[in-house]
């Protein structure tokens, strides 16, 4: 039984990898840059994506957001209310987006109209790590409100991301968290080869540096 399950898991991951590869080339054929934002519920992914989207729009970029969630359309509505074009993508019961779901979303978008696609993954720091979507960058967003042990608890998602962002820096003192502990853990995990970017999406600090890091 365990051998069969391991084989099935391998097949699922391989199929996802193939579809992600297709997604990547589809977006490249249309000149689109793309980012997958992973992170826990409450990390501030939605607020950060909104501010990034607004900044990009101010710089003349046409942006579309794929709002991933298990059910509902709350984040989709937030993106629309902020003036960003968006597509809602529900997983039904799965704890992550996969490349096939993103492909279906891409099929519903007029890709010739956009320069950048931002994907908000389901709020989870475990499952999304194993399922690349075909984006240029995979970003993990955590916040000071989640405590100073997030990197130590969730190695995989940090190892499978290109960029790490520590959000809600403006309330670090209020929640009793030392950001340097988190940044230090990340540096140890990555051998000092990657930097963790800090920001406060609501205070609009650090957003420009993040956009520059992703070359958007």
PDB file of C-alpha atoms in Angstrom:
ATOM      1  CA  UNK A   1       0.000   0.000   0.000  1.00  0.00           C
ATOM      2  CA  UNK A   2       2.732   2.503   0.915  1.00  0.00           C
ATOM      3  CA  UNK A   3       4.655   1.759  -2.292  1.00  0.00           C
ATOM      4  CA  UNK A   4       1.553   2.389  -4.403  1.00  0.00           C
ATOM      5  CA  UNK A   5       0.873   5.681  -2.635  1.00  0.00           C
ATOM      6  CA  UNK A   6       4.455   6.803  -3.156  1.00  0.00           C
ATOM      7  CA  UNK A   7       4.185   5.963  -6.849  1.00  0.00           C
ATOM      8  CA  UNK A   8       0.919   7.848  -7.206  1.00  0.00           C
ATOM      9  CA  UNK A   9       2.413  10.887  -5.463  1.00  0.00           C
ATOM     10  CA  UNK A  10       5.382  10.823  -7.819  1.00  0.00           C
ATOM     11  CA  UNK A  11       3.063  10.677 -10.838  1.00  0.00           C
ATOM     12  CA  UNK A  12       1.005  13.619  -9.530  1.00  0.00           C
ATOM     13  CA  UNK A  13       4.101  15.742  -8.983  1.00  0.00           C
ATOM     14  CA  UNK A  14       5.489  14.855 -12.413  1.00  0.00           C
ATOM     15  CA  UNK A  15       2.197  15.736 -14.098  1.00  0.00           C
ATOM     16  CA  UNK A  16       2.125  19.045 -12.234  1.00  0.00           C
ATOM     17  CA  UNK A  17       5.701  19.775 -13.272  1.00  0.00           C
ATOM     18  CA  UNK A  18       4.854  19.208 -16.934  1.00  0.00           C
ATOM     19  CA  UNK A  19       1.820  21.490 -16.737  1.00  0.00           C
ATOM     20  CA  UNK A  20       3.853  24.145 -14.898  1.00  0.00           C
ATOM     21  CA  UNK A  21       6.420  24.009 -17.703  1.00  0.00           C
ATOM     22  CA  UNK A  22       3.601  24.613 -20.207  1.00  0.00           C
ATOM     23  CA  UNK A  23       2.250  27.521 -18.162  1.00  0.00           C
ATOM     24  CA  UNK A  24       5.669  29.129 -18.052  1.00  0.00           C
ATOM     25  CA  UNK A  25       6.082  29.011 -21.821  1.00  0.00           C
ATOM     26  CA  UNK A  26       2.529  30.213 -22.461  1.00  0.00           C
ATOM     27  CA  UNK A  27       3.139  33.310 -20.373  1.00  0.00           C
ATOM     28  CA  UNK A  28       6.561  33.871 -21.940  1.00  0.00           C
ATOM     29  CA  UNK A  29       5.035  33.693 -25.410  1.00  0.00           C
ATOM     30  CA  UNK A  30       2.875  36.652 -24.376  1.00  0.00           C
ATOM     31  CA  UNK A  31       5.751  38.552 -22.745  1.00  0.00           C
ATOM     32  CA  UNK A  32       4.294  38.136 -19.263  1.00  0.00           C
ATOM     33  CA  UNK A  33       6.256  38.104 -16.011  1.00  0.00           C
ATOM     34  CA  UNK A  34       4.631  36.181 -13.173  1.00  0.00           C
ATOM     35  CA  UNK A  35       4.903  35.597  -9.431  1.00  0.00           C
ATOM     36  CA  UNK A  36       3.423  32.949  -7.114  1.00  0.00           C
ATOM     37  CA  UNK A  37       2.824  34.298  -3.588  1.00  0.00           C
ATOM     38  CA  UNK A  38       2.696  31.603  -0.893  1.00  0.00           C
ATOM     39  CA  UNK A  39       2.089  32.120   2.808  1.00  0.00           C
ATOM     40  CA  UNK A  40      -0.172  31.437   5.775  1.00  0.00           C
ATOM     41  CA  UNK A  41      -3.632  32.893   6.246  1.00  0.00           C
ATOM     42  CA  UNK A  42      -3.139  36.319   7.781  1.00  0.00           C
ATOM     43  CA  UNK A  43       0.433  36.821   6.579  1.00  0.00           C
ATOM     44  CA  UNK A  44      -0.714  39.791   4.513  1.00  0.00           C
ATOM     45  CA  UNK A  45      -0.412  38.305   1.005  1.00  0.00           C
ATOM     46  CA  UNK A  46      -3.521  40.050  -0.288  1.00  0.00           C
ATOM     47  CA  UNK A  47      -2.530  43.484   1.039  1.00  0.00           C
ATOM     48  CA  UNK A  48       0.999  43.078  -0.312  1.00  0.00           C
ATOM     49  CA  UNK A  49      -0.195  41.976  -3.754  1.00  0.00           C
ATOM     50  CA  UNK A  50      -2.569  44.943  -3.890  1.00  0.00           C
ATOM     51  CA  UNK A  51       0.224  47.408  -3.136  1.00  0.00           C
ATOM     52  CA  UNK A  52       2.571  45.726  -5.625  1.00  0.00           C
ATOM     53  CA  UNK A  53      -0.169  45.752  -8.253  1.00  0.00           C
ATOM     54  CA  UNK A  54      -0.883  49.431  -7.684  1.00  0.00           C
ATOM     55  CA  UNK A  55       2.807  50.339  -7.910  1.00  0.00           C
ATOM     56  CA  UNK A  56       3.190  48.375 -11.134  1.00  0.00           C
ATOM     57  CA  UNK A  57       0.104  50.057 -12.599  1.00  0.00           C
ATOM     58  CA  UNK A  58       1.560  53.458 -11.707  1.00  0.00           C
ATOM     59  CA  UNK A  59       4.653  52.401 -13.647  1.00  0.00           C
ATOM     60  CA  UNK A  60       2.542  51.646 -16.718  1.00  0.00           C
ATOM     61  CA  UNK A  61       2.336  47.865 -16.265  1.00  0.00           C
ATOM     62  CA  UNK A  62      -0.893  46.015 -16.954  1.00  0.00           C
ATOM     63  CA  UNK A  63      -1.526  43.591 -14.094  1.00  0.00           C
ATOM     64  CA  UNK A  64      -3.906  40.691 -13.538  1.00  0.00           C
ATOM     65  CA  UNK A  65      -4.227  38.767 -10.267  1.00  0.00           C
ATOM     66  CA  UNK A  66      -5.243  35.122  -9.929  1.00  0.00           C
ATOM     67  CA  UNK A  67      -6.931  34.887  -6.523  1.00  0.00           C
ATOM     68  CA  UNK A  68      -6.506  31.361  -5.220  1.00  0.00           C
ATOM     69  CA  UNK A  69      -8.536  30.062  -2.298  1.00  0.00           C
ATOM     70  CA  UNK A  70     -10.324  26.910  -1.182  1.00  0.00           C
ATOM     71  CA  UNK A  71     -13.776  28.503  -1.413  1.00  0.00           C
ATOM     72  CA  UNK A  72     -15.296  31.945  -1.701  1.00  0.00           C
ATOM     73  CA  UNK A  73     -14.270  35.112  -3.499  1.00  0.00           C
ATOM     74  CA  UNK A  74     -13.349  37.514  -0.697  1.00  0.00           C
ATOM     75  CA  UNK A  75      -9.799  38.170  -1.899  1.00  0.00           C
ATOM     76  CA  UNK A  76     -10.974  38.407  -5.499  1.00  0.00           C
ATOM     77  CA  UNK A  77     -13.380  41.146  -4.402  1.00  0.00           C
ATOM     78  CA  UNK A  78     -10.574  42.939  -2.549  1.00  0.00           C
ATOM     79  CA  UNK A  79      -8.415  42.938  -5.668  1.00  0.00           C
ATOM     80  CA  UNK A  80     -11.282  44.236  -7.793  1.00  0.00           C
ATOM     81  CA  UNK A  81     -12.115  46.933  -5.232  1.00  0.00           C
ATOM     82  CA  UNK A  82      -8.478  48.037  -5.363  1.00  0.00           C
ATOM     83  CA  UNK A  83      -8.773  48.523  -9.129  1.00  0.00           C
ATOM     84  CA  UNK A  84      -6.878  45.380 -10.155  1.00  0.00           C
ATOM     85  CA  UNK A  85      -8.112  42.983 -12.806  1.00  0.00           C
ATOM     86  CA  UNK A  86      -8.568  39.585 -11.207  1.00  0.00           C
ATOM     87  CA  UNK A  87      -9.726  36.008 -11.763  1.00  0.00           C
ATOM     88  CA  UNK A  88     -11.094  33.887  -8.908  1.00  0.00           C
ATOM     89  CA  UNK A  89      -9.691  30.358  -8.621  1.00  0.00           C
ATOM     90  CA  UNK A  90     -11.165  27.954  -6.049  1.00  0.00           C
ATOM     91  CA  UNK A  91      -9.543  24.609  -5.283  1.00  0.00           C
ATOM     92  CA  UNK A  92     -12.726  23.096  -3.807  1.00  0.00           C
ATOM     93  CA  UNK A  93     -10.997  21.260  -0.982  1.00  0.00           C
ATOM     94  CA  UNK A  94      -7.304  21.177  -1.851  1.00  0.00           C
ATOM     95  CA  UNK A  95      -4.868  23.111   0.338  1.00  0.00           C
ATOM     96  CA  UNK A  96      -2.889  24.530  -2.598  1.00  0.00           C
ATOM     97  CA  UNK A  97      -3.149  25.712  -6.162  1.00  0.00           C
ATOM     98  CA  UNK A  98      -1.682  23.424  -8.796  1.00  0.00           C
ATOM     99  CA  UNK A  99      -0.447  24.073 -12.311  1.00  0.00           C
ATOM    100  CA  UNK A 100      -3.618  22.712 -13.905  1.00  0.00           C
ATOM    101  CA  UNK A 101      -5.858  25.104 -11.964  1.00  0.00           C
ATOM    102  CA  UNK A 102      -3.612  28.000 -12.950  1.00  0.00           C
ATOM    103  CA  UNK A 103      -3.753  26.824 -16.578  1.00  0.00           C
ATOM    104  CA  UNK A 104      -7.553  27.011 -16.466  1.00  0.00           C
ATOM    105  CA  UNK A 105      -7.283  30.536 -15.079  1.00  0.00           C
ATOM    106  CA  UNK A 106      -4.818  31.516 -17.821  1.00  0.00           C
ATOM    107  CA  UNK A 107      -7.254  30.190 -20.425  1.00  0.00           C
ATOM    108  CA  UNK A 108      -9.871  32.639 -19.115  1.00  0.00           C
ATOM    109  CA  UNK A 109      -7.528  35.646 -19.367  1.00  0.00           C
ATOM    110  CA  UNK A 110      -6.769  37.630 -22.514  1.00  0.00           C
ATOM    111  CA  UNK A 111      -3.022  37.321 -22.040  1.00  0.00           C
ATOM    112  CA  UNK A 112      -2.244  39.869 -24.735  1.00  0.00           C
ATOM    113  CA  UNK A 113      -3.666  42.533 -22.416  1.00  0.00           C
ATOM    114  CA  UNK A 114      -1.209  42.034 -19.547  1.00  0.00           C
ATOM    115  CA  UNK A 115       2.447  42.475 -18.637  1.00  0.00           C
ATOM    116  CA  UNK A 116       2.372  40.864 -15.186  1.00  0.00           C
ATOM    117  CA  UNK A 117       0.341  38.094 -13.545  1.00  0.00           C
ATOM    118  CA  UNK A 118       0.400  37.840  -9.755  1.00  0.00           C
ATOM    119  CA  UNK A 119      -0.887  34.605  -8.218  1.00  0.00           C
ATOM    120  CA  UNK A 120      -2.127  34.464  -4.642  1.00  0.00           C
ATOM    121  CA  UNK A 121      -1.810  30.849  -3.511  1.00  0.00           C
ATOM    122  CA  UNK A 122      -3.999  29.235  -0.866  1.00  0.00           C
ATOM    123  CA  UNK A 123      -3.133  30.264   2.705  1.00  0.00           C
ATOM    124  CA  UNK A 124      -0.806  27.431   3.686  1.00  0.00           C
ATOM    125  CA  UNK A 125       2.919  27.057   4.363  1.00  0.00           C
ATOM    126  CA  UNK A 126       3.090  23.312   3.648  1.00  0.00           C
ATOM    127  CA  UNK A 127       1.245  22.018   0.573  1.00  0.00           C
ATOM    128  CA  UNK A 128       2.061  24.748  -2.001  1.00  0.00           C
ATOM    129  CA  UNK A 129       5.800  24.083  -1.715  1.00  0.00           C
ATOM    130  CA  UNK A 130       5.548  20.862  -3.769  1.00  0.00           C
ATOM    131  CA  UNK A 131       3.446  22.329  -6.576  1.00  0.00           C
ATOM    132  CA  UNK A 132       5.196  24.918  -8.780  1.00  0.00           C
ATOM    133  CA  UNK A 133       2.774  26.785 -11.017  1.00  0.00           C
ATOM    134  CA  UNK A 134       5.049  27.872 -13.859  1.00  0.00           C
ATOM    135  CA  UNK A 135       5.714  31.399 -12.609  1.00  0.00           C
ATOM    136  CA  UNK A 136       8.998  33.285 -12.922  1.00  0.00           C
ATOM    137  CA  UNK A 137       9.243  33.675  -9.162  1.00  0.00           C
ATOM    138  CA  UNK A 138       7.964  31.779  -6.154  1.00  0.00           C
ATOM    139  CA  UNK A 139       7.673  34.034  -3.118  1.00  0.00           C
ATOM    140  CA  UNK A 140       6.895  33.071   0.472  1.00  0.00           C
ATOM    141  CA  UNK A 141       5.338  35.743   2.685  1.00  0.00           C
ATOM    142  CA  UNK A 142       5.371  35.463   6.466  1.00  0.00           C
ATOM    143  CA  UNK A 143       4.562  38.055   9.109  1.00  0.00           C
ATOM    144  CA  UNK A 144       5.884  39.072  12.502  1.00  0.00           C
ATOM    145  CA  UNK A 145       2.511  38.090  14.019  1.00  0.00           C
ATOM    146  CA  UNK A 146       3.267  34.418  13.305  1.00  0.00           C
ATOM    147  CA  UNK A 147       6.161  34.263  15.763  1.00  0.00           C
ATOM    148  CA  UNK A 148       9.903  33.967  15.357  1.00  0.00           C
ATOM    149  CA  UNK A 149      10.013  30.216  14.591  1.00  0.00           C
ATOM    150  CA  UNK A 150       8.398  30.178  11.147  1.00  0.00           C
ATOM    151  CA  UNK A 151      11.587  29.401   9.225  1.00  0.00           C
ATOM    152  CA  UNK A 152      12.574  26.652  11.637  1.00  0.00           C
ATOM    153  CA  UNK A 153       9.134  25.032  11.330  1.00  0.00           C
ATOM    154  CA  UNK A 154       8.691  25.251   7.566  1.00  0.00           C
ATOM    155  CA  UNK A 155      11.988  24.565   5.821  1.00  0.00           C
ATOM    156  CA  UNK A 156      10.480  23.229   2.578  1.00  0.00           C
ATOM    157  CA  UNK A 157       8.512  26.300   1.516  1.00  0.00           C
ATOM    158  CA  UNK A 158      11.554  28.535   2.080  1.00  0.00           C
ATOM    159  CA  UNK A 159      13.852  26.161   0.228  1.00  0.00           C
ATOM    160  CA  UNK A 160      11.451  25.989  -2.731  1.00  0.00           C
ATOM    161  CA  UNK A 161      11.001  29.762  -3.026  1.00  0.00           C
ATOM    162  CA  UNK A 162      13.094  32.357  -4.818  1.00  0.00           C
ATOM    163  CA  UNK A 163      12.266  35.189  -2.449  1.00  0.00           C
ATOM    164  CA  UNK A 164      11.209  35.465   1.194  1.00  0.00           C
ATOM    165  CA  UNK A 165       9.336  38.433   2.629  1.00  0.00           C
ATOM    166  CA  UNK A 166       8.801  39.304   6.287  1.00  0.00           C
ATOM    167  CA  UNK A 167       5.662  41.442   6.474  1.00  0.00           C
ATOM    168  CA  UNK A 168       4.077  43.553   9.243  1.00  0.00           C
ATOM    169  CA  UNK A 169       7.392  44.953  10.423  1.00  0.00           C
ATOM    170  CA  UNK A 170       5.518  47.936  11.863  1.00  0.00           C
ATOM    171  CA  UNK A 171       4.032  45.821  14.669  1.00  0.00           C
ATOM    172  CA  UNK A 172       7.006  43.562  15.462  1.00  0.00           C
ATOM    173  CA  UNK A 173       7.585  45.243  18.824  1.00  0.00           C
ATOM    174  CA  UNK A 174       3.894  45.075  19.717  1.00  0.00           C
ATOM    175  CA  UNK A 175       3.770  41.302  19.207  1.00  0.00           C
ATOM    176  CA  UNK A 176       7.095  40.739  20.939  1.00  0.00           C
ATOM    177  CA  UNK A 177       8.988  39.332  17.967  1.00  0.00           C
ATOM    178  CA  UNK A 178      12.597  40.067  17.059  1.00  0.00           C
ATOM    179  CA  UNK A 179      12.769  40.131  13.231  1.00  0.00           C
ATOM    180  CA  UNK A 180      16.511  39.473  13.369  1.00  0.00           C
ATOM    181  CA  UNK A 181      15.839  35.987  14.724  1.00  0.00           C
ATOM    182  CA  UNK A 182      13.712  35.159  11.671  1.00  0.00           C
ATOM    183  CA  UNK A 183      16.166  36.755   9.264  1.00  0.00           C
ATOM    184  CA  UNK A 184      19.037  34.890  10.940  1.00  0.00           C
ATOM    185  CA  UNK A 185      17.238  31.537  10.647  1.00  0.00           C
ATOM    186  CA  UNK A 186      16.595  32.188   6.964  1.00  0.00           C
ATOM    187  CA  UNK A 187      20.233  33.069   6.362  1.00  0.00           C
ATOM    188  CA  UNK A 188      21.335  29.814   8.041  1.00  0.00           C
ATOM    189  CA  UNK A 189      18.829  27.782   6.016  1.00  0.00           C
ATOM    190  CA  UNK A 190      19.963  29.262   2.708  1.00  0.00           C
ATOM    191  CA  UNK A 191      23.644  29.352   3.566  1.00  0.00           C
ATOM    192  CA  UNK A 192      23.584  33.135   3.355  1.00  0.00           C
ATOM    193  CA  UNK A 193      22.935  32.947  -0.390  1.00  0.00           C
ATOM    194  CA  UNK A 194      19.473  34.545  -0.185  1.00  0.00           C
ATOM    195  CA  UNK A 195      18.196  37.665   1.518  1.00  0.00           C
ATOM    196  CA  UNK A 196      14.888  38.033   3.323  1.00  0.00           C
ATOM    197  CA  UNK A 197      13.102  41.269   2.418  1.00  0.00           C
ATOM    198  CA  UNK A 198      11.203  43.160   5.097  1.00  0.00           C
ATOM    199  CA  UNK A 199       8.130  45.314   4.614  1.00  0.00           C
ATOM    200  CA  UNK A 200       4.883  46.636   5.949  1.00  0.00           C
ATOM    201  CA  UNK A 201       2.251  46.372   3.238  1.00  0.00           C
ATOM    202  CA  UNK A 202      -0.140  48.616   5.149  1.00  0.00           C
ATOM    203  CA  UNK A 203       2.507  51.256   5.886  1.00  0.00           C
ATOM    204  CA  UNK A 204       3.771  51.013   2.283  1.00  0.00           C
ATOM    205  CA  UNK A 205       7.366  50.383   3.316  1.00  0.00           C
ATOM    206  CA  UNK A 206       9.663  47.980   1.486  1.00  0.00           C
ATOM    207  CA  UNK A 207       7.330  47.447  -1.477  1.00  0.00           C
ATOM    208  CA  UNK A 208       9.579  49.176  -4.010  1.00  0.00           C
ATOM    209  CA  UNK A 209      12.542  47.027  -2.963  1.00  0.00           C
ATOM    210  CA  UNK A 210      10.486  43.848  -3.399  1.00  0.00           C
ATOM    211  CA  UNK A 211       9.359  44.881  -6.883  1.00  0.00           C
ATOM    212  CA  UNK A 212      12.965  45.583  -7.820  1.00  0.00           C
ATOM    213  CA  UNK A 213      14.100  42.210  -6.452  1.00  0.00           C
ATOM    214  CA  UNK A 214      11.574  40.451  -8.699  1.00  0.00           C
ATOM    215  CA  UNK A 215      12.545  42.596 -11.693  1.00  0.00           C
ATOM    216  CA  UNK A 216       8.902  43.444 -12.453  1.00  0.00           C
TER     217      UNK A 216
END
